[in-house]
XYZ file of C-alpha atoms in Angstrom:
541
model
C -6.105 4.328 25.471
C -6.803 0.890 24.021
C -9.517 -1.315 25.432
C -8.742 -4.902 26.416
C -9.279 -7.208 23.453
C -12.204 -9.646 23.574
C -11.015 -13.130 24.464
C -12.588 -14.669 21.359
C -10.835 -12.149 19.101
C -7.541 -12.450 20.947
C -7.725 -16.234 20.569
C -7.987 -15.780 16.802
C -5.147 -13.229 16.727
C -2.660 -15.462 18.550
C -3.816 -18.860 17.237
C -1.122 -21.064 15.743
C -1.488 -21.961 12.089
C -3.652 -25.063 11.953
C -5.959 -27.114 9.743
C -8.919 -24.727 9.809
C -6.721 -21.960 8.330
C -5.849 -24.129 5.337
C -9.453 -25.287 5.009
C -10.606 -21.659 4.856
C -7.901 -20.853 2.271
C -9.042 -23.718 0.025
C -12.765 -22.944 0.368
C -12.340 -19.218 -0.286
C -9.535 -19.782 -2.792
C -11.555 -22.086 -5.021
C -14.016 -19.237 -5.456
C -11.182 -17.046 -6.702
C -9.908 -19.835 -8.909
C -13.345 -19.865 -10.554
C -13.511 -16.054 -10.681
C -10.246 -15.796 -12.608
C -11.095 -18.674 -14.930
C -14.488 -17.175 -15.793
C -13.230 -13.611 -16.243
C -10.201 -14.381 -18.388
C -11.255 -17.422 -20.441
C -13.326 -15.150 -22.682
C -10.115 -13.604 -24.068
C -9.110 -17.046 -25.339
C -12.190 -17.471 -27.515
C -13.083 -13.999 -28.827
C -11.087 -14.551 -32.039
C -12.966 -17.825 -32.533
C -16.319 -16.097 -31.972
C -15.419 -13.606 -34.693
C -14.567 -16.374 -37.162
C -17.758 -18.341 -36.448
C -20.361 -15.574 -36.283
C -18.876 -12.715 -38.335
C -17.420 -14.456 -41.382
C -17.123 -12.083 -44.356
C -17.229 -13.931 -47.722
C -14.390 -12.840 -50.001
C -12.411 -11.096 -47.261
C -8.632 -11.595 -47.132
C -8.816 -11.985 -43.338
C -11.052 -14.145 -41.106
C -14.132 -12.657 -39.506
C -13.701 -10.667 -36.295
C -16.074 -9.278 -33.713
C -17.259 -5.738 -34.564
C -15.827 -3.112 -32.171
C -19.025 -2.647 -30.167
C -19.593 -6.406 -29.861
C -15.950 -7.069 -28.886
C -16.128 -4.339 -26.239
C -19.361 -5.779 -24.850
C -18.179 -9.407 -24.796
C -14.875 -8.479 -23.145
C -16.227 -5.898 -20.727
C -19.775 -6.846 -19.735
C -18.627 -9.276 -17.037
C -16.664 -6.433 -15.442
C -19.800 -4.283 -15.346
C -21.552 -7.116 -13.523
C -18.571 -7.601 -11.220
C -18.556 -3.921 -10.253
C -22.268 -4.072 -9.404
C -21.842 -7.321 -7.471
C -18.943 -5.959 -5.426
C -20.987 -2.992 -4.248
C -24.178 -4.974 -3.625
C -22.764 -8.094 -1.958
C -20.162 -6.046 -0.075
C -22.987 -4.052 1.529
C -25.100 -7.199 2.018
C -22.216 -9.008 3.724
C -22.177 -6.342 6.439
C -25.955 -6.386 6.812
C -26.743 -10.121 6.722
C -23.418 -11.683 7.627
C -20.583 -13.087 5.545
C -21.706 -16.721 5.573
C -25.341 -16.155 4.574
C -24.343 -14.255 1.456
C -21.361 -16.456 0.539
C -23.425 -19.306 -0.909
C -25.575 -16.984 -3.037
C -22.585 -15.720 -5.006
C -21.297 -19.226 -5.719
C -24.599 -20.581 -7.032
C -25.015 -17.535 -9.264
C -21.566 -18.239 -10.720
C -22.400 -21.917 -11.358
C -25.724 -21.185 -13.078
C -24.366 -18.370 -15.250
C -21.204 -20.279 -16.272
C -23.390 -23.052 -17.620
C -25.849 -20.621 -19.210
C -23.020 -18.713 -20.951
C -22.074 -21.860 -22.806
C -25.692 -22.407 -23.834
C -26.085 -18.954 -25.397
C -28.523 -19.103 -28.301
C -30.000 -16.991 -31.072
C -31.290 -17.090 -34.663
C -28.510 -14.777 -35.827
C -25.074 -13.690 -34.553
C -26.390 -10.617 -32.723
C -28.810 -12.844 -30.788
C -26.056 -15.229 -29.677
C -23.828 -12.339 -28.592
C -26.685 -10.609 -26.749
C -27.515 -13.806 -24.852
C -23.851 -14.397 -24.056
C -23.469 -10.843 -22.742
C -26.615 -11.169 -20.624
C -25.381 -14.292 -18.839
C -21.823 -12.969 -18.496
C -23.153 -9.838 -16.797
C -24.851 -11.960 -14.124
C -21.822 -14.230 -13.943
C -19.792 -11.111 -13.179
C -22.376 -10.065 -10.586
C -21.763 -13.308 -8.681
C -17.993 -13.031 -9.095
C -18.184 -9.488 -7.708
C -19.638 -10.748 -4.453
C -16.760 -13.170 -4.006
C -14.189 -10.362 -3.730
C -15.307 -8.604 -0.520
C -16.684 -11.760 1.111
C -13.641 -13.993 0.554
C -11.195 -11.295 1.635
C -13.236 -10.357 4.718
C -13.833 -13.945 5.828
C -10.155 -14.849 5.503
C -8.967 -11.720 7.306
C -11.415 -12.311 10.171
C -10.411 -15.963 10.549
C -6.646 -15.425 10.367
C -4.135 -14.731 13.128
C -2.356 -11.390 12.990
C 1.104 -12.874 12.442
C 0.322 -14.603 9.125
C -2.913 -12.851 8.108
C -1.350 -11.272 5.026
C -0.064 -14.602 3.735
C -3.456 -16.276 4.242
C -5.388 -13.571 2.364
C -2.699 -13.528 -0.323
C -2.976 -17.320 -0.676
C -6.717 -16.979 -1.334
C -6.023 -14.347 -3.977
C -3.144 -16.382 -5.440
C -5.675 -18.967 -6.571
C -6.531 -16.400 -9.244
C -3.206 -17.239 -10.877
C -4.088 -20.920 -11.019
C -7.485 -20.006 -12.467
C -5.835 -18.049 -15.307
C -3.354 -20.889 -15.874
C -6.105 -23.516 -15.875
C -8.080 -21.491 -18.406
C -5.134 -21.697 -20.775
C -4.556 -25.414 -20.145
C -8.236 -26.336 -20.596
C -8.300 -24.378 -23.843
C -5.127 -26.123 -25.061
C -6.611 -29.550 -24.328
C -10.006 -28.852 -25.911
C -8.608 -27.120 -29.007
C -6.032 -29.907 -29.493
C -8.701 -32.587 -29.220
C -10.935 -30.871 -31.778
C -7.988 -30.184 -34.119
C -7.054 -33.871 -34.034
C -10.616 -34.936 -34.794
C -11.632 -32.161 -37.218
C -8.520 -31.127 -39.118
C -8.972 -27.940 -41.130
C -6.851 -25.945 -43.619
C -5.588 -22.400 -43.053
C -7.971 -19.553 -43.876
C -5.941 -18.415 -46.893
C -6.156 -21.926 -48.362
C -9.880 -22.480 -47.860
C -11.773 -19.748 -46.022
C -14.964 -21.714 -45.408
C -13.371 -25.002 -44.393
C -10.870 -23.281 -42.031
C -13.635 -23.004 -39.407
C -15.329 -26.411 -39.042
C -18.907 -26.430 -37.763
C -17.783 -28.312 -34.640
C -15.695 -25.284 -33.590
C -18.916 -23.833 -32.171
C -18.710 -26.427 -29.387
C -15.169 -25.398 -28.408
C -15.928 -21.979 -26.930
C -19.068 -23.281 -25.221
C -17.217 -26.112 -23.445
C -14.453 -23.736 -22.337
C -16.930 -21.279 -20.787
C -19.036 -23.993 -19.121
C -16.018 -25.649 -17.498
C -15.926 -22.763 -15.005
C -18.977 -24.177 -13.214
C -17.128 -27.304 -12.054
C -14.745 -25.889 -9.389
C -17.477 -23.589 -8.040
C -19.909 -26.469 -7.663
C -17.287 -28.576 -5.874
C -16.885 -26.046 -3.044
C -20.532 -25.099 -2.430
C -21.137 -27.684 0.317
C -18.035 -26.642 2.271
C -18.936 -22.972 2.096
C -22.276 -23.730 3.680
C -20.548 -25.658 6.506
C -18.302 -22.746 7.519
C -19.413 -20.926 10.688
C -19.962 -17.171 10.638
C -16.805 -15.231 11.511
C -16.449 -14.364 15.196
C -15.767 -10.728 14.402
C -19.082 -10.329 12.613
C -20.988 -12.298 15.267
C -19.421 -10.416 18.196
C -18.859 -6.881 16.867
C -21.742 -6.504 14.390
C -24.455 -8.981 15.465
C -23.309 -8.479 19.114
C -23.925 -12.139 19.947
C -21.102 -12.972 22.344
C -22.410 -16.441 23.144
C -22.556 -17.570 19.511
C -19.138 -16.102 18.703
C -17.534 -17.919 21.636
C -19.319 -21.175 20.795
C -18.344 -21.109 17.103
C -14.696 -20.320 17.723
C -14.403 -22.822 20.589
C -15.260 -25.534 18.049
C -12.971 -24.127 15.369
C -9.950 -23.516 17.624
C -10.710 -26.450 19.953
C -10.166 -24.320 23.059
C -12.503 -23.064 25.787
C -13.504 -19.425 25.202
C -15.446 -17.268 27.699
C -18.540 -15.523 26.295
C -18.023 -11.982 27.764
C -21.416 -10.438 26.773
C -20.834 -7.323 28.925
C -17.455 -6.748 27.349
C -18.930 -7.067 23.848
C -21.481 -4.388 24.748
C -18.738 -2.105 26.064
C -16.506 -2.840 23.068
C -19.155 -1.849 20.521
C -20.572 1.145 22.409
C -20.371 4.471 20.524
C -18.914 2.779 17.444
C -21.998 2.885 15.228
C -20.906 5.668 12.868
C -21.912 5.038 9.260
C -20.071 5.084 5.964
C -21.159 8.637 5.139
C -20.541 10.111 8.603
C -17.947 12.705 9.576
C -16.429 10.214 11.998
C -15.781 7.703 9.218
C -14.328 10.459 7.032
C -12.019 11.547 9.864
C -10.850 8.034 10.696
C -10.830 6.292 7.333
C -11.533 8.800 4.572
C -7.926 8.989 3.340
C -7.568 5.231 3.670
C -10.597 4.604 1.459
C -9.318 7.140 -1.079
C -5.973 5.330 -1.153
C -7.409 1.823 -1.541
C -9.902 2.837 -4.253
C -7.526 4.908 -6.392
C -4.669 2.388 -6.179
C -6.980 -0.469 -7.197
C -8.486 1.642 -10.025
C -5.064 2.502 -11.469
C -3.728 -1.030 -11.091
C -6.655 -2.654 -12.884
C -6.452 -0.321 -15.881
C -3.017 -1.790 -16.562
C -3.576 -5.333 -15.300
C -6.791 -6.161 -17.137
C -5.880 -4.452 -20.392
C -2.698 -6.544 -20.430
C -4.478 -9.798 -19.617
C -7.404 -9.417 -21.986
C -5.383 -8.193 -24.946
C -2.257 -10.316 -24.763
C -3.383 -11.952 -28.006
C -3.430 -8.575 -29.791
C 0.017 -7.637 -28.477
C 1.470 -11.037 -29.407
C 0.042 -10.685 -32.907
C 1.445 -7.163 -33.223
C 4.985 -8.388 -32.448
C 4.472 -11.422 -34.727
C 4.771 -14.006 -31.918
C 1.389 -15.372 -33.055
C 1.171 -15.687 -36.874
C -1.310 -13.691 -38.923
C -4.846 -15.077 -38.591
C -5.156 -15.820 -42.293
C -2.260 -18.307 -42.079
C -4.071 -20.479 -39.509
C -7.281 -22.425 -39.127
C -9.753 -21.321 -36.439
C -8.765 -24.084 -34.016
C -5.039 -23.551 -34.561
C -5.477 -19.863 -33.711
C -7.264 -20.762 -30.450
C -4.449 -23.198 -29.626
C -1.685 -20.653 -30.271
C -3.387 -17.893 -28.271
C -3.912 -20.280 -25.342
C -0.300 -21.468 -25.505
C 1.041 -17.908 -25.390
C -1.179 -16.903 -22.468
C -0.390 -20.119 -20.589
C 3.353 -19.469 -20.877
C 2.921 -15.916 -19.548
C 0.765 -17.208 -16.663
C 3.213 -19.982 -15.819
C 6.354 -17.840 -15.948
C 5.118 -14.473 -14.703
C 1.627 -14.486 -13.231
C 1.621 -17.514 -10.901
C 5.135 -17.002 -9.401
C 4.338 -13.366 -8.584
C 1.329 -14.337 -6.463
C 3.319 -16.854 -4.418
C 6.253 -14.490 -3.860
C 3.659 -12.238 -2.211
C 2.397 -15.117 -0.043
C 5.948 -15.880 1.097
C 7.089 -12.316 1.822
C 4.094 -10.125 2.675
C 4.270 -10.705 6.431
C 8.024 -10.161 6.361
C 8.475 -6.982 4.308
C 4.928 -5.632 4.663
C 2.158 -4.518 2.315
C 3.402 -0.969 1.780
C 6.840 -1.872 0.410
C 5.502 -4.638 -1.849
C 2.934 -2.267 -3.367
C 5.397 0.601 -3.882
C 8.036 -1.630 -5.473
C 5.414 -3.419 -7.589
C 3.975 -0.218 -9.053
C 7.456 1.189 -9.661
C 8.795 -1.929 -11.399
C 5.658 -2.190 -13.553
C 6.358 1.389 -14.660
C 9.980 0.532 -15.460
C 9.161 -2.583 -17.494
C 6.323 -0.926 -19.411
C 8.645 1.908 -20.366
C 11.212 -0.753 -21.301
C 8.619 -2.196 -23.685
C 7.340 1.135 -25.012
C 10.502 3.197 -25.605
C 12.280 0.657 -27.887
C 8.982 -0.804 -29.157
C 10.082 -0.901 -32.798
C 13.118 -2.938 -31.752
C 10.882 -5.547 -30.087
C 8.714 -5.945 -33.194
C 11.609 -6.854 -35.507
C 12.353 -10.543 -36.172
C 14.605 -12.183 -33.610
C 13.631 -9.906 -30.710
C 10.260 -11.417 -29.801
C 11.593 -13.524 -26.945
C 13.003 -10.410 -25.264
C 9.626 -8.700 -25.521
C 7.853 -11.698 -23.993
C 10.364 -11.842 -21.108
C 9.909 -8.129 -20.371
C 6.142 -8.492 -20.674
C 6.232 -11.443 -18.276
C 8.106 -9.330 -15.713
C 5.346 -6.714 -15.730
C 2.938 -9.498 -14.729
C 5.337 -10.778 -12.097
C 5.575 -7.380 -10.404
C 1.845 -6.790 -10.754
C 1.168 -9.948 -8.764
C 4.184 -9.604 -6.471
C 2.892 -6.105 -5.934
C -0.314 -4.082 -6.153
C -2.565 -6.745 -7.673
C -2.228 -8.689 -4.408
C -1.913 -5.858 -1.891
C -4.900 -3.873 -3.185
C -6.993 -6.968 -2.434
C -5.482 -7.601 1.010
C -5.317 -4.184 2.698
C -9.024 -3.145 2.409
C -9.931 -6.340 4.284
C -7.753 -5.279 7.228
C -7.992 -1.549 7.914
C -11.744 -0.840 8.156
C -14.115 -1.589 11.095
C -15.979 -4.925 11.149
C -19.445 -3.491 10.479
C -18.148 -1.683 7.333
C -15.293 -4.008 6.330
C -17.117 -5.891 3.587
C -18.723 -2.688 2.268
C -15.411 -0.793 2.082
C -13.675 -3.731 0.460
C -16.523 -3.882 -2.062
C -16.159 -0.147 -2.811
C -12.389 -0.507 -3.264
C -12.831 -3.558 -5.490
C -15.563 -1.812 -7.509
C -13.153 1.054 -8.163
C -10.734 -1.567 -9.435
C -13.345 -2.984 -11.783
C -14.080 0.519 -13.032
C -10.393 0.576 -13.964
C -10.768 -2.841 -15.597
C -13.669 -1.501 -17.665
C -11.550 1.477 -18.756
C -8.730 -0.906 -19.597
C -10.835 -3.490 -21.414
C -13.071 -1.090 -23.375
C -10.488 1.639 -23.883
C -7.551 -0.542 -24.856
C -9.618 -2.170 -27.635
C -9.677 1.177 -29.385
C -6.467 2.751 -28.096
C -4.203 -0.113 -29.221
C -5.365 0.134 -32.849
C -2.724 1.219 -35.340
C -2.499 4.944 -36.076
C -2.544 4.108 -39.793
C -6.198 3.642 -40.791
C -5.280 1.003 -43.384
C -3.740 -1.217 -40.682
C -6.522 -1.181 -38.091
C -8.693 -4.208 -37.359
C -11.910 -4.350 -39.382
C -14.479 -1.850 -38.126
C -12.153 0.021 -35.760
C -11.125 3.680 -36.043
C -7.406 4.505 -35.802
C -6.046 4.481 -32.237
C -2.842 5.630 -30.585
C -1.103 2.285 -31.185
C 0.288 -0.344 -28.822
C 3.430 1.692 -28.099
C 1.591 4.804 -26.932
C -0.902 2.660 -25.033
C 2.019 1.205 -23.056
C 3.120 4.768 -22.184
C -0.385 5.488 -20.835
C -0.317 2.311 -18.721
C 3.131 3.239 -17.370
C 1.744 6.624 -16.276
C -1.112 4.874 -14.438
C 1.398 2.749 -12.546
C 3.452 5.794 -11.578
C 0.349 7.466 -10.148
C -0.227 4.258 -8.158
C 3.112 4.843 -6.411
C 1.882 8.246 -5.198
C -1.504 7.064 -3.893
C 0.046 4.131 -2.031
C 1.183 6.676 0.571
C -2.457 7.176 1.613
C -2.732 3.570 2.822
C -1.442 2.480 6.271
C 0.853 -0.482 6.865
C -1.128 -3.322 8.467
C 1.585 -5.931 9.045
C 1.518 -7.593 12.479
C -1.429 -5.605 13.899
C -4.844 -6.883 14.975
C -7.852 -5.855 12.898
C -9.293 -3.943 15.855
C -6.042 -2.023 16.326
C -6.008 -1.078 12.644
C -9.659 -0.028 12.520
C -9.602 1.745 15.866
C -12.353 -0.458 17.322
C -10.325 -1.123 20.457
C -9.610 2.568 21.075
C -11.392 4.769 23.588
C -13.669 7.311 21.942
C -11.608 10.361 22.947
C -8.353 8.986 21.583
C -7.381 9.389 17.953
C -6.921 6.177 16.039
C -3.223 5.440 15.796
C -3.309 4.483 12.155
C -4.854 7.808 11.228
C -1.553 9.576 11.884
C 1.203 7.058 11.373
C 1.370 7.656 7.638
C 0.621 11.393 7.397
C 4.078 12.970 7.939
C 5.712 10.393 5.679
C 2.944 10.869 3.124
C 3.526 14.614 2.840
C 7.305 14.240 2.784
C 7.296 11.374 0.279
C 4.821 12.966 -2.116
C 6.854 16.154 -1.961
C 9.994 14.215 -2.865
C 8.225 12.482 -5.763
C 6.876 15.743 -7.140
């Protein structure tokens, strides 16, 4: 039997959409804007870093980052992000969402600036310094995942909660798009001022000395949006769900939400005590395993599988575009022209596939639900990746590049109008308040483990099977075509594990987590999915 909901929590659940909702979306969303910009802008400048710091006199092709350096530069931020998600997720449940929220943002600002100031007497020193600061940048970004999702879910009403959390996450699309636009502007400005010949015409002059400023400015730009939102993050009150259900301060929760909602809310200290009684089981307890063990398995595995595909695609678009000849061979361009062309290609993909997918999720998630969007997203990603992989040789022939780009764009569309959004949203809804940030952090960290597999593994896997055609310093791989088959298999597994996650559309957070249930009654969500799970998995197999 369900307990009566606390008045302060019920007021949040039934509140009409108003200004404070949009304020929270912007404040939390700007953090995600910065996260995406910082994580993905590195892929725009890695080719330039290779030309500047690893030039090989007499070589037919421009310098490129050695395999171990490229893997570190691309993947070290993800290692930091994984650590930050676990640490700040746990800290958000111990100290409160608001107190930790400002720490992550300042860490991002400082490390964005420091990344652009990376120094060293030789190339290895510059790369080591860059990797050091990008690890700590990732650590700050990692904290933003569980905290932003948890804060938005705890502020939102139950009718439009999915759309609000999705809107925060959708700012990631604008961050990726802005990264491309900023790079286009900066590279164009430097090309106009410091014109240079193609590498095959004059190897030394093709990379002007001023190109060293380009990548530094691009990386440092990420500090600006983060700095702009710091003040407003510090002005946000602690969420009522943390204050009431974790800190057990009924008076403060009622006071904070009375100001936010502009309504009179009764304190109910006795009811808070009753509401939280016998609900102190920990993350590693049998009770948590019974109530939420399958849910946590579902959220972690789905996010892990999704990010293998999503991040390998995002970080290595430039390699795929070069393989299908959409971007010319590096030797036919100057360093700044190559940066411009890579940024243009990634901006077009973001504009046509990435950004629309996020906002389709915002519009439809509270109508069709999380479960259906995730299932369809994983399935369609599988279909389009197979559509790229099976006739891969067709796509690489002249005249067919546009078709490849369209198909590739659709995989991004269904990633974002699909599991890339829902894996972020659902962990912020289905776990109890005192473990919500921690469980979201664990789920997100599993995702970043997938991103590390994708970013490190795809560097090697996508290399040509013919040793004479691999990038300098790389061993032969399985090729882009076979790599796409592997990514398609990951997406298909994501379909299966989605059945472990409950539908959360239209329910209060306490109903989903079981916090408003009497102790002797099984949590409803623990059984709503099970029969369908067994039946559906059986049908798939």
